[in-house]
PDB file of C-alpha atoms in Angstrom:
ATOM      1  CA  UNK A   1     -30.616 -13.241 -46.795  1.00 55.00           C
ATOM      2  CA  UNK A   2     -31.455 -14.047 -50.049  1.00 55.00           C
ATOM      3  CA  UNK A   3     -32.485 -11.514 -52.514  1.00 57.00           C
ATOM      4  CA  UNK A   4     -35.977 -13.056 -52.612  1.00 66.00           C
ATOM      5  CA  UNK A   5     -36.583 -12.830 -49.164  1.00 69.00           C
ATOM      6  CA  UNK A   6     -40.055 -11.586 -48.335  1.00 77.00           C
ATOM      7  CA  UNK A   7     -40.435  -8.519 -46.469  1.00 81.00           C
ATOM      8  CA  UNK A   8     -41.477 -10.314 -43.294  1.00 83.00           C
ATOM      9  CA  UNK A   9     -38.491 -12.699 -43.646  1.00 77.00           C
ATOM     10  CA  UNK A  10     -36.225  -9.400 -44.170  1.00 78.00           C
ATOM     11  CA  UNK A  11     -38.001  -7.823 -40.917  1.00 80.00           C
ATOM     12  CA  UNK A  12     -37.151 -10.846 -38.864  1.00 84.00           C
ATOM     13  CA  UNK A  13     -33.616 -10.874 -39.917  1.00 83.00           C
ATOM     14  CA  UNK A  14     -33.150  -7.307 -39.002  1.00 84.00           C
ATOM     15  CA  UNK A  15     -35.041  -7.631 -35.774  1.00 89.00           C
ATOM     16  CA  UNK A  16     -32.907 -10.964 -35.066  1.00 89.00           C
ATOM     17  CA  UNK A  17     -29.781  -8.923 -35.956  1.00 90.00           C
ATOM     18  CA  UNK A  18     -30.578  -5.884 -33.980  1.00 91.00           C
ATOM     19  CA  UNK A  19     -31.498  -8.122 -31.056  1.00 93.00           C
ATOM     20  CA  UNK A  20     -27.881  -9.810 -31.271  1.00 93.00           C
ATOM     21  CA  UNK A  21     -25.998  -6.323 -31.432  1.00 93.00           C
ATOM     22  CA  UNK A  22     -28.186  -5.476 -28.141  1.00 95.00           C
ATOM     23  CA  UNK A  23     -27.323  -8.508 -26.316  1.00 95.00           C
ATOM     24  CA  UNK A  24     -23.520  -8.194 -27.218  1.00 95.00           C
ATOM     25  CA  UNK A  25     -23.569  -4.807 -26.007  1.00 95.00           C
ATOM     26  CA  UNK A  26     -25.007  -5.587 -22.644  1.00 95.00           C
ATOM     27  CA  UNK A  27     -22.685  -8.829 -22.452  1.00 95.00           C
ATOM     28  CA  UNK A  28     -19.513  -6.433 -23.220  1.00 96.00           C
ATOM     29  CA  UNK A  29     -20.683  -4.452 -20.525  1.00 94.00           C
ATOM     30  CA  UNK A  30     -21.525  -6.698 -18.006  1.00 94.00           C
ATOM     31  CA  UNK A  31     -18.397  -8.765 -18.425  1.00 94.00           C
ATOM     32  CA  UNK A  32     -16.157  -5.614 -18.140  1.00 94.00           C
ATOM     33  CA  UNK A  33     -17.808  -4.842 -14.905  1.00 93.00           C
ATOM     34  CA  UNK A  34     -17.298  -8.352 -13.852  1.00 90.00           C
ATOM     35  CA  UNK A  35     -13.702  -8.515 -14.869  1.00 90.00           C
ATOM     36  CA  UNK A  36     -13.044  -5.208 -13.058  1.00 90.00           C
ATOM     37  CA  UNK A  37     -14.461  -7.001  -9.691  1.00 87.00           C
ATOM     38  CA  UNK A  38     -12.035  -9.736  -9.482  1.00 82.00           C
ATOM     39  CA  UNK A  39      -8.885  -9.581  -7.638  1.00 80.00           C
ATOM     40  CA  UNK A  40      -5.975  -9.560 -10.331  1.00 77.00           C
ATOM     41  CA  UNK A  41      -4.016 -10.838  -7.721  1.00 78.00           C
ATOM     42  CA  UNK A  42      -6.221 -13.589  -7.012  1.00 78.00           C
ATOM     43  CA  UNK A  43      -6.035 -17.372  -7.279  1.00 86.00           C
ATOM     44  CA  UNK A  44      -5.473 -18.934 -10.399  1.00 87.00           C
ATOM     45  CA  UNK A  45      -9.441 -19.681 -10.794  1.00 84.00           C
ATOM     46  CA  UNK A  46     -10.112 -16.001 -10.538  1.00 87.00           C
ATOM     47  CA  UNK A  47      -7.380 -14.849 -12.994  1.00 89.00           C
ATOM     48  CA  UNK A  48      -9.280 -17.296 -15.267  1.00 89.00           C
ATOM     49  CA  UNK A  49     -12.305 -15.695 -14.534  1.00 90.00           C
ATOM     50  CA  UNK A  50     -11.155 -12.132 -15.037  1.00 90.00           C
ATOM     51  CA  UNK A  51      -9.448 -12.952 -18.251  1.00 92.00           C
ATOM     52  CA  UNK A  52     -12.508 -14.588 -19.660  1.00 93.00           C
ATOM     53  CA  UNK A  53     -14.486 -11.617 -18.600  1.00 94.00           C
ATOM     54  CA  UNK A  54     -12.048  -9.382 -20.557  1.00 95.00           C
ATOM     55  CA  UNK A  55     -11.894 -11.916 -23.617  1.00 96.00           C
ATOM     56  CA  UNK A  56     -15.828 -12.075 -23.386  1.00 96.00           C
ATOM     57  CA  UNK A  57     -15.987  -8.218 -23.453  1.00 96.00           C
ATOM     58  CA  UNK A  58     -13.861  -7.619 -26.230  1.00 96.00           C
ATOM     59  CA  UNK A  59     -15.477 -10.417 -28.420  1.00 96.00           C
ATOM     60  CA  UNK A  60     -19.009  -9.264 -27.655  1.00 96.00           C
ATOM     61  CA  UNK A  61     -17.891  -5.480 -28.449  1.00 95.00           C
ATOM     62  CA  UNK A  62     -16.501  -6.805 -31.492  1.00 93.00           C
ATOM     63  CA  UNK A  63     -19.413  -8.739 -32.853  1.00 94.00           C
ATOM     64  CA  UNK A  64     -21.770  -5.720 -31.822  1.00 93.00           C
ATOM     65  CA  UNK A  65     -19.688  -3.310 -34.177  1.00 91.00           C
ATOM     66  CA  UNK A  66     -19.444  -6.006 -36.890  1.00 89.00           C
ATOM     67  CA  UNK A  67     -23.407  -6.212 -36.822  1.00 89.00           C
ATOM     68  CA  UNK A  68     -23.978  -2.688 -36.641  1.00 88.00           C
ATOM     69  CA  UNK A  69     -21.635  -1.720 -39.605  1.00 80.00           C
ATOM     70  CA  UNK A  70     -23.570  -0.278 -42.654  1.00 60.00           C
ATOM     71  CA  UNK A  71     -21.708  -1.867 -45.274  1.00 62.00           C
ATOM     72  CA  UNK A  72     -22.662  -5.381 -46.126  1.00 61.00           C
ATOM     73  CA  UNK A  73     -20.606  -8.252 -45.086  1.00 70.00           C
ATOM     74  CA  UNK A  74     -20.118 -11.536 -46.404  1.00 80.00           C
ATOM     75  CA  UNK A  75     -22.599 -14.077 -44.335  1.00 82.00           C
ATOM     76  CA  UNK A  76     -19.773 -16.459 -43.909  1.00 86.00           C
ATOM     77  CA  UNK A  77     -17.513 -14.180 -41.969  1.00 87.00           C
ATOM     78  CA  UNK A  78     -20.753 -13.244 -39.884  1.00 89.00           C
ATOM     79  CA  UNK A  79     -21.629 -16.716 -38.933  1.00 91.00           C
ATOM     80  CA  UNK A  80     -17.860 -17.287 -37.513  1.00 93.00           C
ATOM     81  CA  UNK A  81     -17.852 -14.280 -35.790  1.00 92.00           C
ATOM     82  CA  UNK A  82     -21.523 -14.985 -34.411  1.00 95.00           C
ATOM     83  CA  UNK A  83     -20.441 -18.595 -33.610  1.00 96.00           C
ATOM     84  CA  UNK A  84     -17.189 -17.504 -31.797  1.00 96.00           C
ATOM     85  CA  UNK A  85     -19.209 -15.004 -29.804  1.00 97.00           C
ATOM     86  CA  UNK A  86     -21.393 -17.691 -28.815  1.00 97.00           C
ATOM     87  CA  UNK A  87     -18.728 -20.201 -27.609  1.00 97.00           C
ATOM     88  CA  UNK A  88     -17.077 -17.473 -25.497  1.00 97.00           C
ATOM     89  CA  UNK A  89     -20.084 -16.601 -24.085  1.00 97.00           C
ATOM     90  CA  UNK A  90     -21.202 -20.082 -23.005  1.00 97.00           C
ATOM     91  CA  UNK A  91     -17.424 -20.370 -21.314  1.00 96.00           C
ATOM     92  CA  UNK A  92     -17.664 -17.078 -19.914  1.00 96.00           C
ATOM     93  CA  UNK A  93     -21.104 -18.160 -18.487  1.00 96.00           C
ATOM     94  CA  UNK A  94     -19.938 -21.288 -17.122  1.00 96.00           C
ATOM     95  CA  UNK A  95     -17.022 -19.639 -15.475  1.00 94.00           C
ATOM     96  CA  UNK A  96     -19.196 -17.056 -13.856  1.00 94.00           C
ATOM     97  CA  UNK A  97     -21.531 -19.384 -12.787  1.00 92.00           C
ATOM     98  CA  UNK A  98     -18.918 -20.675 -10.423  1.00 89.00           C
ATOM     99  CA  UNK A  99     -18.127 -17.587  -8.746  1.00 88.00           C
ATOM    100  CA  UNK A 100     -20.587 -16.252  -5.877  1.00 88.00           C
ATOM    101  CA  UNK A 101     -22.362 -13.129  -6.664  1.00 89.00           C
ATOM    102  CA  UNK A 102     -21.533 -13.628 -10.410  1.00 91.00           C
ATOM    103  CA  UNK A 103     -24.968 -15.214 -11.411  1.00 93.00           C
ATOM    104  CA  UNK A 104     -26.182 -12.407 -12.971  1.00 94.00           C
ATOM    105  CA  UNK A 105     -23.400 -12.182 -15.376  1.00 95.00           C
ATOM    106  CA  UNK A 106     -23.753 -15.630 -16.173  1.00 96.00           C
ATOM    107  CA  UNK A 107     -27.138 -15.234 -17.155  1.00 96.00           C
ATOM    108  CA  UNK A 108     -26.298 -12.140 -19.309  1.00 96.00           C
ATOM    109  CA  UNK A 109     -23.490 -14.323 -21.128  1.00 97.00           C
ATOM    110  CA  UNK A 110     -26.125 -17.114 -21.815  1.00 97.00           C
ATOM    111  CA  UNK A 111     -28.757 -14.578 -23.142  1.00 97.00           C
ATOM    112  CA  UNK A 112     -26.115 -13.407 -25.683  1.00 97.00           C
ATOM    113  CA  UNK A 113     -25.167 -16.649 -26.267  1.00 97.00           C
ATOM    114  CA  UNK A 114     -29.078 -17.653 -27.186  1.00 97.00           C
ATOM    115  CA  UNK A 115     -29.323 -14.221 -29.234  1.00 96.00           C
ATOM    116  CA  UNK A 116     -26.405 -15.235 -31.379  1.00 96.00           C
ATOM    117  CA  UNK A 117     -27.854 -18.655 -31.781  1.00 95.00           C
ATOM    118  CA  UNK A 118     -31.247 -17.322 -33.170  1.00 93.00           C
ATOM    119  CA  UNK A 119     -29.445 -15.152 -35.351  1.00 93.00           C
ATOM    120  CA  UNK A 120     -27.162 -17.570 -36.722  1.00 92.00           C
ATOM    121  CA  UNK A 121     -30.697 -19.784 -37.282  1.00 90.00           C
ATOM    122  CA  UNK A 122     -31.914 -16.359 -39.684  1.00 86.00           C
ATOM    123  CA  UNK A 123     -28.971 -16.941 -41.542  1.00 82.00           C
ATOM    124  CA  UNK A 124     -29.914 -20.436 -42.734  1.00 69.00           C
TER     125      UNK A 124
END
């Protein structure tokens, strides 16, 4: 965000940042629950889904914490974190979408990826 940003631009930036942090929190929760429902002794495909769920929960949680920190972070660091989060969420959404009953988790992952994309746009 440039120092010459208008109050409206600043408001939109903060709103997008907060929305992204909320989406990350919800995605972390949903992915942790989804991962806990997968049989750890299941098939290789189930193990992949469980691992992706755990990884997505961890990445989303870390992204939310980074977005909620009070101190200023460099824009490049935030951008890399958001892109990573978006990528992991999309991969998880794809994996969950192939599992019966996991469609709501897939939708939550896609929503988080979209929130990350919108916030990335506000950094431009």
